[in-house]
Structure formats: structure tokens, C-alpha cells
Short mmCIF file of C-alpha atoms in Angstrom, two decimals:
data_model
loop_
_atom_site.label_atom_id
_atom_site.label_comp_id
_atom_site.label_asym_id
_atom_site.label_seq_id
_atom_site.Cartn_x
_atom_site.Cartn_y
_atom_site.Cartn_z
CA MET A 1 -61.19 -59.47 -37.64
CA LYS A 2 -59.26 -62.27 -35.54
CA VAL A 3 -59.16 -64.58 -38.10
CA THR A 4 -57.69 -62.03 -40.75
CA ILE A 5 -54.91 -60.97 -38.11
CA ASN A 6 -54.22 -64.67 -37.46
CA ILE A 7 -53.90 -65.50 -41.22
CA ILE A 8 -51.76 -62.50 -41.86
CA ARG A 9 -49.49 -63.36 -38.86
CA ILE A 10 -49.14 -66.96 -40.09
CA PHE A 11 -48.45 -65.99 -43.87
CA VAL A 12 -45.87 -63.30 -42.69
CA GLY A 13 -44.37 -65.76 -39.83
CA LEU A 14 -43.78 -68.40 -42.61
CA LEU A 15 -42.39 -66.03 -45.10
CA PHE A 16 -39.61 -64.84 -42.72
CA ILE A 17 -38.86 -68.46 -41.82
CA PHE A 18 -38.39 -69.42 -45.49
CA SER A 19 -36.52 -66.41 -46.27
CA GLY A 20 -34.32 -66.90 -43.44
CA LEU A 21 -33.74 -70.59 -44.05
CA VAL A 22 -32.73 -70.01 -47.82
CA LYS A 23 -29.86 -67.55 -46.51
CA ALA A 24 -28.98 -69.65 -43.67
CA ASN A 25 -28.38 -72.34 -45.95
CA ASP A 26 -25.56 -70.19 -47.47
CA PRO A 27 -24.61 -67.61 -45.11
CA LEU A 28 -21.12 -66.75 -47.00
CA GLY A 29 -23.28 -65.90 -50.19
CA THR A 30 -25.41 -63.37 -47.95
CA ALA A 31 -22.24 -62.00 -46.73
CA TYR A 32 -20.74 -61.34 -50.25
CA LYS A 33 -24.19 -59.76 -51.10
CA MET A 34 -23.88 -57.33 -48.38
CA GLU A 35 -20.40 -56.44 -49.40
CA GLU A 36 -21.52 -55.87 -52.97
CA TYR A 37 -24.14 -53.23 -51.40
CA PHE A 38 -21.48 -51.58 -49.30
CA GLU A 39 -19.06 -51.34 -52.42
CA VAL A 40 -21.92 -49.64 -54.27
CA TRP A 41 -23.07 -47.39 -51.66
CA ASN A 42 -19.51 -46.17 -51.07
CA ALA A 43 -19.08 -45.39 -54.73
CA ASP A 44 -22.13 -43.52 -54.96
CA LEU A 45 -21.20 -41.54 -52.07
CA ALA A 46 -17.84 -40.96 -53.23
CA THR A 47 -19.43 -38.75 -56.10
CA SER A 48 -22.01 -36.95 -53.95
CA THR A 49 -22.05 -33.80 -51.54
CA PHE A 50 -24.01 -35.50 -48.90
CA PHE A 51 -23.21 -33.73 -45.55
CA LEU A 52 -22.68 -37.08 -43.94
CA LYS A 53 -20.49 -38.42 -46.51
CA ASP A 54 -17.42 -39.13 -44.50
CA ALA A 55 -19.33 -40.46 -41.70
CA LEU A 56 -21.32 -43.05 -43.93
CA THR A 57 -18.24 -43.94 -45.61
CA ASN A 58 -16.36 -45.02 -42.57
CA LEU A 59 -19.33 -46.87 -41.35
CA PHE A 60 -19.93 -48.96 -44.45
CA HIS A 61 -16.24 -49.80 -44.41
CA PHE A 62 -16.36 -50.93 -40.76
CA LEU A 63 -19.78 -53.06 -41.55
CA ASN A 64 -18.03 -54.44 -44.57
CA ASP A 65 -15.02 -55.90 -42.37
CA HIS A 66 -18.00 -57.55 -40.66
CA THR A 67 -20.53 -58.85 -43.22
CA LEU A 68 -20.23 -62.67 -42.20
CA PHE A 69 -21.16 -61.90 -38.42
CA LEU A 70 -24.08 -59.63 -39.82
CA SER A 71 -25.14 -62.27 -42.26
CA ILE A 72 -25.43 -64.91 -39.67
CA THR A 73 -27.32 -62.44 -37.16
CA MET A 74 -29.60 -61.31 -39.71
CA ASN A 75 -30.33 -64.70 -41.04
CA ALA A 76 -31.00 -66.10 -37.42
CA PHE A 77 -33.13 -63.16 -36.67
CA GLU A 78 -35.58 -63.78 -39.50
CA ILE A 79 -35.94 -67.54 -38.56
CA ILE A 80 -36.73 -66.75 -35.01
CA ALA A 81 -38.84 -63.94 -35.60
CA GLY A 82 -40.80 -66.07 -38.00
CA VAL A 83 -41.34 -68.86 -35.60
CA ALA A 84 -42.25 -66.03 -32.55
CA LEU A 85 -45.22 -65.07 -35.05
CA LEU A 86 -46.41 -68.52 -35.36
CA LEU A 87 -46.22 -69.18 -31.72
CA GLY A 88 -47.75 -65.68 -31.02
CA TRP A 89 -44.66 -65.02 -28.65
CA ARG A 90 -43.86 -61.55 -27.41
CA MET A 91 -45.84 -59.93 -30.05
CA LYS A 92 -45.12 -56.52 -29.02
CA LEU A 93 -41.44 -56.89 -29.43
CA PHE A 94 -41.15 -58.77 -32.42
CA SER A 95 -43.68 -56.36 -34.16
CA TRP A 96 -41.62 -53.43 -33.48
CA LEU A 97 -38.49 -55.42 -34.31
CA LEU A 98 -39.91 -56.65 -37.54
CA LEU A 99 -41.05 -53.53 -38.83
CA LEU A 100 -37.91 -51.51 -38.14
CA LEU A 101 -36.28 -54.47 -40.06
CA MET A 102 -38.64 -54.01 -43.00
CA ILE A 103 -38.27 -50.33 -43.38
CA PHE A 104 -34.61 -50.85 -43.61
CA PHE A 105 -35.28 -53.59 -46.28
CA THR A 106 -37.62 -51.31 -48.21
CA ILE A 107 -35.18 -48.34 -47.98
CA LEU A 108 -32.45 -51.02 -49.40
CA THR A 109 -34.59 -52.57 -52.28
CA GLY A 110 -35.98 -49.25 -53.37
CA TYR A 111 -32.47 -47.96 -53.86
CA THR A 112 -31.86 -51.05 -55.91
CA TYR A 113 -35.03 -50.51 -57.87
CA LYS A 114 -34.14 -46.94 -58.60
CA THR A 115 -30.33 -47.41 -59.35
CA GLY A 116 -30.49 -51.04 -60.86
CA ARG A 117 -27.24 -51.81 -58.56
CA PRO A 118 -26.82 -54.51 -57.25
CA THR A 119 -29.13 -56.50 -60.08
CA ASN A 120 -30.34 -59.16 -57.23
CA CYS A 121 -30.92 -58.00 -53.58
CA GLY A 122 -30.34 -61.39 -52.43
CA CYS A 123 -33.67 -61.43 -50.37
CA PHE A 124 -33.75 -65.26 -50.83
CA GLY A 125 -30.07 -65.93 -51.55
CA ASP A 126 -28.95 -67.67 -54.41
CA CYS A 127 -31.77 -70.29 -54.92
CA ILE A 128 -34.38 -67.65 -55.61
CA LYS A 129 -33.48 -64.75 -57.59
CA ILE A 130 -36.29 -61.84 -58.14
CA THR A 131 -35.67 -58.56 -59.67
CA PRO A 132 -35.25 -55.21 -57.73
CA GLU A 133 -38.58 -54.26 -58.71
CA TYR A 134 -40.59 -57.10 -57.22
CA SER A 135 -38.19 -57.24 -54.17
CA PHE A 136 -39.45 -53.49 -53.50
CA TYR A 137 -43.20 -54.19 -53.91
CA LYS A 138 -42.81 -57.35 -51.65
CA ASP A 139 -41.11 -55.31 -48.93
CA LEU A 140 -43.70 -52.60 -49.28
CA LEU A 141 -46.40 -55.33 -48.86
CA LEU A 142 -44.70 -56.93 -45.93
CA SER A 143 -44.28 -53.46 -44.22
CA ALA A 144 -47.92 -52.96 -44.39
CA LEU A 145 -48.86 -56.37 -43.46
CA ILE A 146 -46.51 -55.97 -40.24
CA LEU A 147 -48.11 -52.70 -39.31
CA VAL A 148 -51.50 -54.42 -39.37
CA ILE A 149 -49.87 -56.95 -36.85
CA LEU A 150 -48.51 -54.32 -34.90
CA PHE A 151 -51.71 -52.45 -34.09
CA ALA A 152 -53.99 -55.50 -33.91
CA ARG A 153 -51.57 -57.67 -31.87
CA LYS A 154 -54.07 -57.73 -28.97
CA HIS A 155 -56.14 -60.28 -31.10
CA ILE A 156 -53.28 -62.67 -31.22
CA LYS A 157 -53.02 -64.98 -28.45
CA PRO A 158 -49.90 -67.42 -27.47
CA LEU A 159 -50.43 -71.00 -29.24
CA PHE A 160 -48.92 -72.62 -26.25
CA SER A 161 -48.13 -72.10 -22.60
CA GLN A 162 -45.63 -69.60 -21.77
CA ARG A 163 -43.03 -72.47 -20.83
CA LEU A 164 -43.56 -74.69 -23.99
CA ASN A 165 -43.37 -71.43 -26.21
CA THR A 166 -40.04 -70.38 -24.50
CA GLY A 167 -38.76 -74.05 -25.10
CA LEU A 168 -39.76 -73.78 -28.70
CA MET A 169 -37.93 -70.38 -29.41
CA PHE A 170 -34.89 -71.60 -27.89
CA LEU A 171 -34.84 -74.64 -30.00
CA ALA A 172 -35.63 -72.34 -33.18
CA THR A 173 -32.54 -70.09 -32.09
CA ILE A 174 -30.18 -73.28 -31.71
CA PHE A 175 -31.49 -74.51 -35.00
CA SER A 176 -30.97 -71.03 -37.10
CA PHE A 177 -27.27 -70.81 -35.73
CA GLY A 178 -26.60 -74.43 -35.92
CA LEU A 179 -27.79 -74.57 -39.63
CA GLN A 180 -25.34 -72.09 -40.49
CA TRP A 181 -22.36 -73.40 -38.78
CA TYR A 182 -23.08 -76.60 -40.42
CA SER A 183 -23.20 -74.77 -43.67
CA LEU A 184 -19.94 -72.88 -43.12
CA ARG A 185 -18.03 -76.08 -41.96
CA TYR A 186 -19.63 -78.72 -44.33
CA LEU A 187 -20.88 -76.43 -47.46
CA PRO A 188 -24.47 -75.69 -47.90
CA PRO A 189 -26.94 -78.64 -47.67
CA VAL A 190 -28.68 -77.31 -50.55
CA ASP A 191 -26.37 -76.43 -53.41
CA CYS A 192 -27.95 -73.56 -55.65
CA LEU A 193 -24.62 -72.31 -57.12
CA PRO A 194 -23.67 -73.05 -60.63
CA PHE A 195 -20.77 -75.26 -59.50
CA LYS A 196 -22.97 -77.91 -57.75
CA LYS A 197 -22.54 -81.48 -58.39
CA GLY A 198 -23.49 -82.68 -61.57
CA ASN A 199 -23.00 -79.36 -63.33
CA SER A 200 -20.73 -79.04 -66.61
CA ILE A 201 -18.40 -76.07 -65.97
CA PRO A 202 -17.61 -75.57 -69.64
CA GLU A 203 -21.28 -75.54 -70.17
CA LYS A 204 -22.03 -73.05 -67.34
CA MET A 205 -19.14 -70.68 -68.88
CA LYS A 206 -21.73 -70.27 -71.86
CA LEU A 207 -24.50 -67.85 -72.36
CA PRO A 208 -27.84 -69.15 -71.88
CA ALA A 209 -29.89 -70.50 -74.84
CA ASN A 210 -32.45 -67.96 -74.25
CA ALA A 211 -30.21 -64.84 -73.61
CA VAL A 212 -31.24 -61.66 -75.04
CA PRO A 213 -28.34 -59.28 -75.66
CA ASP A 214 -28.61 -55.55 -74.57
CA SER A 215 -29.65 -53.18 -77.51
CA ILE A 216 -27.01 -50.76 -78.24
CA VAL A 217 -27.20 -47.33 -79.82
CA MET A 218 -24.34 -45.83 -81.49
CA THR A 219 -24.05 -41.79 -81.22
CA PHE A 220 -21.89 -39.77 -83.16
CA VAL A 221 -20.84 -36.46 -82.20
CA TYR A 222 -19.83 -33.89 -84.81
CA GLU A 223 -19.05 -30.29 -85.07
CA LYS A 224 -20.93 -28.25 -87.92
CA GLN A 225 -20.38 -24.30 -88.29
CA GLY A 226 -18.98 -24.22 -84.89
CA GLN A 227 -21.87 -26.09 -83.37
CA LYS A 228 -21.80 -29.52 -81.83
CA VAL A 229 -24.46 -31.79 -83.30
CA GLU A 230 -25.27 -35.36 -82.27
CA PHE A 231 -27.08 -38.06 -84.22
CA THR A 232 -27.56 -41.94 -84.34
CA ALA A 233 -26.11 -44.46 -86.90
CA ASP A 234 -29.30 -44.73 -88.32
CA LYS A 235 -30.04 -41.00 -88.91
CA PHE A 236 -27.46 -39.30 -90.59
CA PRO A 237 -28.18 -35.88 -91.69
CA ALA A 238 -29.18 -35.57 -95.33
CA ASP A 239 -26.32 -32.90 -96.09
CA PHE A 240 -23.83 -34.91 -94.28
CA ASN A 241 -20.03 -34.68 -95.86
CA ASP A 242 -16.68 -34.44 -94.46
CA SER A 243 -15.91 -30.94 -95.44
CA LEU A 244 -19.02 -29.77 -93.53
CA TYR A 245 -18.88 -32.05 -90.55
CA LYS A 246 -15.98 -32.48 -88.35
CA PHE A 247 -15.82 -35.68 -86.12
CA ILE A 248 -15.44 -35.16 -82.45
CA ASN A 249 -16.42 -38.38 -80.56
CA ARG A 250 -18.59 -41.49 -80.67
CA TYR A 251 -20.43 -43.13 -77.76
CA ASP A 252 -22.53 -46.08 -77.25
CA LYS A 253 -25.64 -45.96 -74.97
CA VAL A 254 -27.84 -49.21 -73.86
CA ALA A 255 -31.32 -48.49 -75.35
CA ARG A 256 -32.66 -51.56 -73.79
CA LYS A 257 -31.45 -53.96 -71.14
CA GLY A 258 -31.19 -57.52 -72.34
CA LYS A 259 -31.96 -60.46 -70.63
CA ASN A 260 -30.10 -63.75 -69.26
CA ASN A 261 -27.15 -62.39 -71.19
CA GLU A 262 -24.56 -63.17 -68.55
CA PRO A 263 -23.10 -66.64 -68.42
CA PRO A 264 -23.72 -68.53 -64.91
CA ILE A 265 -20.13 -69.05 -64.26
CA LYS A 266 -18.11 -65.76 -65.16
CA GLY A 267 -14.35 -65.13 -64.97
CA PHE A 268 -13.30 -68.77 -64.34
CA SER A 269 -10.09 -68.93 -65.92
CA LEU A 270 -7.24 -71.07 -64.52
CA ILE A 271 -3.90 -69.39 -65.24
CA GLY A 272 -0.51 -70.90 -65.00
CA PRO A 273 2.83 -69.66 -64.15
CA LYS A 274 4.48 -66.67 -66.66
CA TYR A 275 6.60 -67.84 -69.50
CA VAL A 276 8.43 -66.06 -72.27
CA ASP A 277 7.19 -66.97 -75.86
CA SER A 278 9.30 -67.38 -79.11
CA ALA A 279 9.21 -63.53 -79.57
CA GLY A 280 10.61 -62.71 -76.33
CA VAL A 281 7.09 -61.68 -74.96
CA GLU A 282 6.24 -62.53 -71.27
CA THR A 283 2.91 -63.98 -70.91
CA VAL A 284 0.70 -66.49 -69.04
CA SER A 285 -0.52 -70.06 -69.75
CA ASP A 286 -4.36 -70.48 -69.70
CA SER A 287 -4.59 -74.00 -68.72
CA THR A 288 -8.72 -73.90 -68.30
CA GLY A 289 -9.25 -75.97 -71.37
CA VAL A 290 -6.99 -78.47 -70.87
CA ILE A 291 -7.98 -79.15 -67.13
CA LEU A 292 -11.72 -79.22 -67.83
CA SER A 293 -11.24 -81.83 -70.58
CA GLN A 294 -9.33 -84.30 -68.39
CA PRO A 295 -10.91 -87.53 -67.75
CA GLN A 296 -10.23 -86.76 -64.12
CA SER A 297 -8.73 -83.98 -61.90
CA LEU A 298 -8.73 -82.66 -58.46
CA LEU A 299 -8.95 -78.77 -57.61
CA LEU A 300 -8.43 -77.36 -54.13
CA PHE A 301 -9.87 -73.70 -54.18
CA ASN A 302 -8.74 -71.19 -51.62
CA THR A 303 -10.22 -68.04 -50.61
CA ASP A 304 -7.87 -67.19 -47.92
CA LEU A 305 -4.47 -68.94 -47.80
CA PRO A 306 -4.01 -70.78 -44.31
CA GLY A 307 -0.87 -71.22 -41.71
CA ASN A 308 1.48 -73.82 -42.16
CA HIS A 309 -0.23 -76.05 -39.96
CA PRO A 310 -4.02 -75.95 -40.33
CA ALA A 311 -6.15 -78.50 -38.60
CA TRP A 312 -6.74 -80.26 -41.89
CA LYS A 313 -3.27 -80.36 -42.76
CA LYS A 314 -2.78 -84.19 -42.38
CA ASP A 315 -5.99 -85.13 -43.99
CA LEU A 316 -5.05 -82.84 -47.14
CA LEU A 317 -1.81 -84.73 -47.24
CA ALA A 318 -3.41 -87.88 -47.38
CA VAL A 319 -5.81 -86.92 -50.25
CA TYR A 320 -3.07 -85.45 -52.22
CA GLY A 321 -0.90 -88.74 -51.79
CA GLU A 322 -3.74 -90.93 -52.69
CA ALA A 323 -4.21 -88.78 -55.90
CA ASN A 324 -0.67 -89.21 -56.92
CA LYS A 325 -0.94 -93.03 -56.67
CA LYS A 326 -4.08 -93.05 -58.79
CA GLY A 327 -2.38 -90.57 -61.29
CA ILE A 328 -5.01 -88.01 -60.89
CA PRO A 329 -3.97 -84.44 -61.44
CA PHE A 330 -4.20 -82.21 -58.43
CA TYR A 331 -4.26 -78.29 -58.81
CA PHE A 332 -4.41 -75.72 -56.34
CA VAL A 333 -6.45 -72.72 -57.03
CA THR A 334 -6.11 -69.26 -55.48
CA ASN A 335 -5.62 -65.74 -56.39
CA ASN A 336 -2.39 -65.48 -54.76
CA ARG A 337 -0.08 -67.86 -56.70
CA ASP A 338 3.44 -67.30 -55.27
CA SER A 339 2.12 -67.13 -51.50
CA ALA A 340 0.33 -70.60 -52.15
CA ILE A 341 3.36 -72.18 -53.78
CA THR A 342 5.25 -70.91 -50.42
CA VAL A 343 2.55 -72.05 -48.07
CA TYR A 344 1.75 -75.48 -49.60
CA SER A 345 5.50 -76.30 -50.14
CA GLN A 346 6.18 -75.74 -46.29
CA MET A 347 3.46 -78.33 -45.46
CA GLY A 348 5.35 -80.84 -47.46
CA ILE A 349 3.59 -80.85 -50.41
CA LYS A 350 6.02 -81.57 -53.37
CA ASN A 351 5.47 -81.21 -57.39
CA ILE A 352 2.96 -78.70 -56.46
CA ASN A 353 0.74 -77.14 -59.37
CA VAL A 354 -0.49 -73.69 -58.44
CA LEU A 355 -3.07 -71.85 -60.86
CA SER A 356 -4.50 -68.65 -60.37
CA CYS A 357 -8.06 -67.72 -60.78
CA ASP A 358 -10.48 -64.60 -60.45
CA PHE A 359 -11.15 -63.98 -56.62
CA THR A 360 -14.95 -63.73 -57.18
CA ALA A 361 -15.00 -67.02 -59.01
CA ILE A 362 -13.28 -68.84 -56.54
CA ARG A 363 -15.37 -67.33 -53.83
CA THR A 364 -18.61 -68.59 -55.72
CA ALA A 365 -17.01 -72.00 -56.22
CA ALA A 366 -15.76 -72.58 -52.60
CA ARG A 367 -17.86 -71.88 -49.60
CA SER A 368 -15.90 -73.33 -47.28
CA ASN A 369 -11.98 -72.39 -47.34
CA PRO A 370 -10.57 -74.52 -48.61
CA THR A 371 -13.06 -76.68 -50.68
CA LEU A 372 -11.95 -79.69 -53.06
CA TYR A 373 -13.45 -80.66 -56.28
CA LEU A 374 -13.37 -83.93 -58.16
CA LEU A 375 -13.91 -82.91 -61.77
CA ASN A 376 -14.75 -85.53 -64.73
CA ASN A 377 -14.20 -83.80 -67.96
CA GLY A 378 -15.32 -80.63 -66.45
CA ILE A 379 -18.33 -82.03 -64.69
CA VAL A 380 -18.24 -81.53 -61.06
CA LYS A 381 -18.48 -85.07 -59.83
CA ASP A 382 -18.12 -84.30 -56.06
CA LYS A 383 -16.85 -81.79 -53.68
CA TRP A 384 -15.67 -81.77 -50.03
CA SER A 385 -14.96 -78.95 -47.58
CA PHE A 386 -11.88 -79.03 -45.37
CA ALA A 387 -14.07 -81.05 -42.63
CA ASN A 388 -14.41 -83.78 -45.13
CA PHE A 389 -11.15 -84.47 -46.63
CA ASP A 390 -11.16 -87.88 -45.03
CA GLU A 391 -14.36 -88.59 -46.96
CA ALA A 392 -12.60 -87.38 -50.25
CA LYS A 393 -9.60 -89.88 -49.70
CA LYS A 394 -12.16 -92.55 -49.43
CA ALA A 395 -13.97 -91.55 -52.76
CA ILE A 396 -10.43 -91.43 -54.41
CA GLU A 397 -9.51 -94.71 -53.06
CA LYS A 398 -12.49 -96.17 -55.11
#
């Protein structure tokens, strides 16, 4: 019995440490996944008649404004709790906390499994993506194992002395928060995103080679002798003719979901200023193809625009100046073009090229605000967070 309990304890502890580390590697990614959940839940509540609808909607709006704090706290707790299990430290406290966490996770993944939204629970961040079905069954198994640990915790003895265990727990806490601080300031240590170094952005904008499209069934709605009838495109009635059947509507339904039928990079379009074409129609210039085919280019991605005097202003001006000396095109990419022009012009940056891009695509590309990319023919040669702009300048000098 004692051996079995300790095997379960070690397995669950290692799994929580691994799960926490993967997400702590990219706390912003976990925060974005939380936002996705809150948006889905609010959308479903909007069409429901649940008596706590208004209270839950307000709660989700509040939580949506604090997703980064929630992400950092949850990731750190998973690592700390996993270490506590390995050390056998305060088992009663952590057994109950983990059980409560797993009940919440099981409800969350069960909802995702039932509704299919979101398509990925984010249990292991962007590095390991698993289906909602597997996530739900995983959480059911973990909940059962934690129940075993809870009721059999008397068989678990501390691995070391109280003082040493407490010291190790303190180090685990410092590490769990320190890793996330590093990731937010210097970019994730392990890059699992489609924009990682060495990837070709144009290639990642294409569908995967093994993509299987959705199977769509086309259904027609007609009226026949005052009655509505429906039939699919391959099952037209034998007596069908225009005089007997009156067309009302047509709709498409997904009969079978496809697989891998979305490109890794979606919505990545670099849009320039509006202009009036020869026909007098106002339109915009899509510069994506031109920029991604240039031998070298620098792109600065902003999720939120800074003030006029951010801490990294001097380093950015040095990078921009060096790029101009080398003749490397420099582009500012944001979802708010007009404001960006004003902000960067006030910093003293002249001849500025500002492009608009989808906000979600920018958030995927920039895990720090801002993030600078060096591209060679659309391939990510290197990238730097705002804290490493001095390194970017040295790289451009070479």
C-alpha cells in the first residue's frame, strides 16, 4: 500500500511540475487562453436564462481584466504543489488544494469537451496541444489519483527534515515566479510558437501538407404544396421541378470536422496606408508579400503602445539608426496605425513606416511589448524583447 501511494504521489507531482513549467515558460500564452475561455463563457451566458447570468458575466469580465495575474499565480502554484508532493511537505494542505484545483479543471475541460470550444484547453501551453477529449479524461484520472493521495496521506512521510523541506519549497517558489519574470521580460526560453527562430513565416501561413478539410453537406429548403421540405444536394426528389417546388433557402452543415485544416499562422497581413486608386476608390495596400520577400527587414511588433519616454527608447533609437546606416528596412507593426505614428514620431523617429496587423497575430508574434524581429526573405533570423535591444544593435552592426 505504502509503495503504491508513493508511486502515485511521485507521478502526480512530476506531472504538475511539468505542466506548470510548460505554462510558466510562456505566461502570456496562458493568459490569452484564459481570455479565450472567458469570451466563450460570456457568449454562452448571453443566450442563456441562467438565474446567475448577470453575476457570472460581471465576474468573467473582472477576471478577464486580470488574466496575466491569474496565469502567473496558477502556473507558480502547479510547480510549487508538484514539488510539495515530491517532498511530502504539508500533504493535508496541498492534497486539498490540488483536489479543488482538479475539480475546477475537470469542469472546465468537460465543458470544452462537450461544446468543442475552445479547441485546445491550453493544459500544456502551446508546446503540447491535446484535444479536449484527452484533457477531460486526463483530469478525471488526476482527480481520482489526488483523492487516493488525500485519503492515504498518512502513508506519506516527509523526504527530508522540516528545515530542509521548507528551504527547498522556498527555492521552488522563487524559481516558479522568477522563470515567469524572465519570460515576460526576455521572451520565453523555449519558443513553441510558429514565429520561432528559423521558421519561414510564408510557409507557416500555408495549410499543413496533411490537412483534411471539413466535410460540408449542402441542404436545400423548398416549399411543396404549402409544406416545407429539406433535402441534400445528392438526394433531390424524383418529382422535382420548378413548378412544383418553390426555393426558400439553402444552408451548409459540417458533417465531419477536418484535421489540421488551419495554417499555424493566421491573420498575418501587413497593411499600409490607405490610398485612392485609378478608379477613385479608397483602398489599402497589402505589403505582406513585399516585406516577406525582402533579403533583410526589421519588424517591431507592439501589442500596446508605450508612452513617449519608455525605458527602452534610447536603445530603440540606436537600433533604428544602425538599421538606417545598413540600409535595412525598418517597419513598425501595430493594430493602431495612427496612434503609433504619433507616438514614435514624438520619440524622434523620422521617415517612419507603420503597418497595421491583426491584434491576435501580433500577440502571437510578440510575447513582450515590444518585440523586434530580423527577417531574411520571411525567415525569422532572430528576435529580441525590449530588454535586449542592445543585443539587436550589435547583431545589426555585424
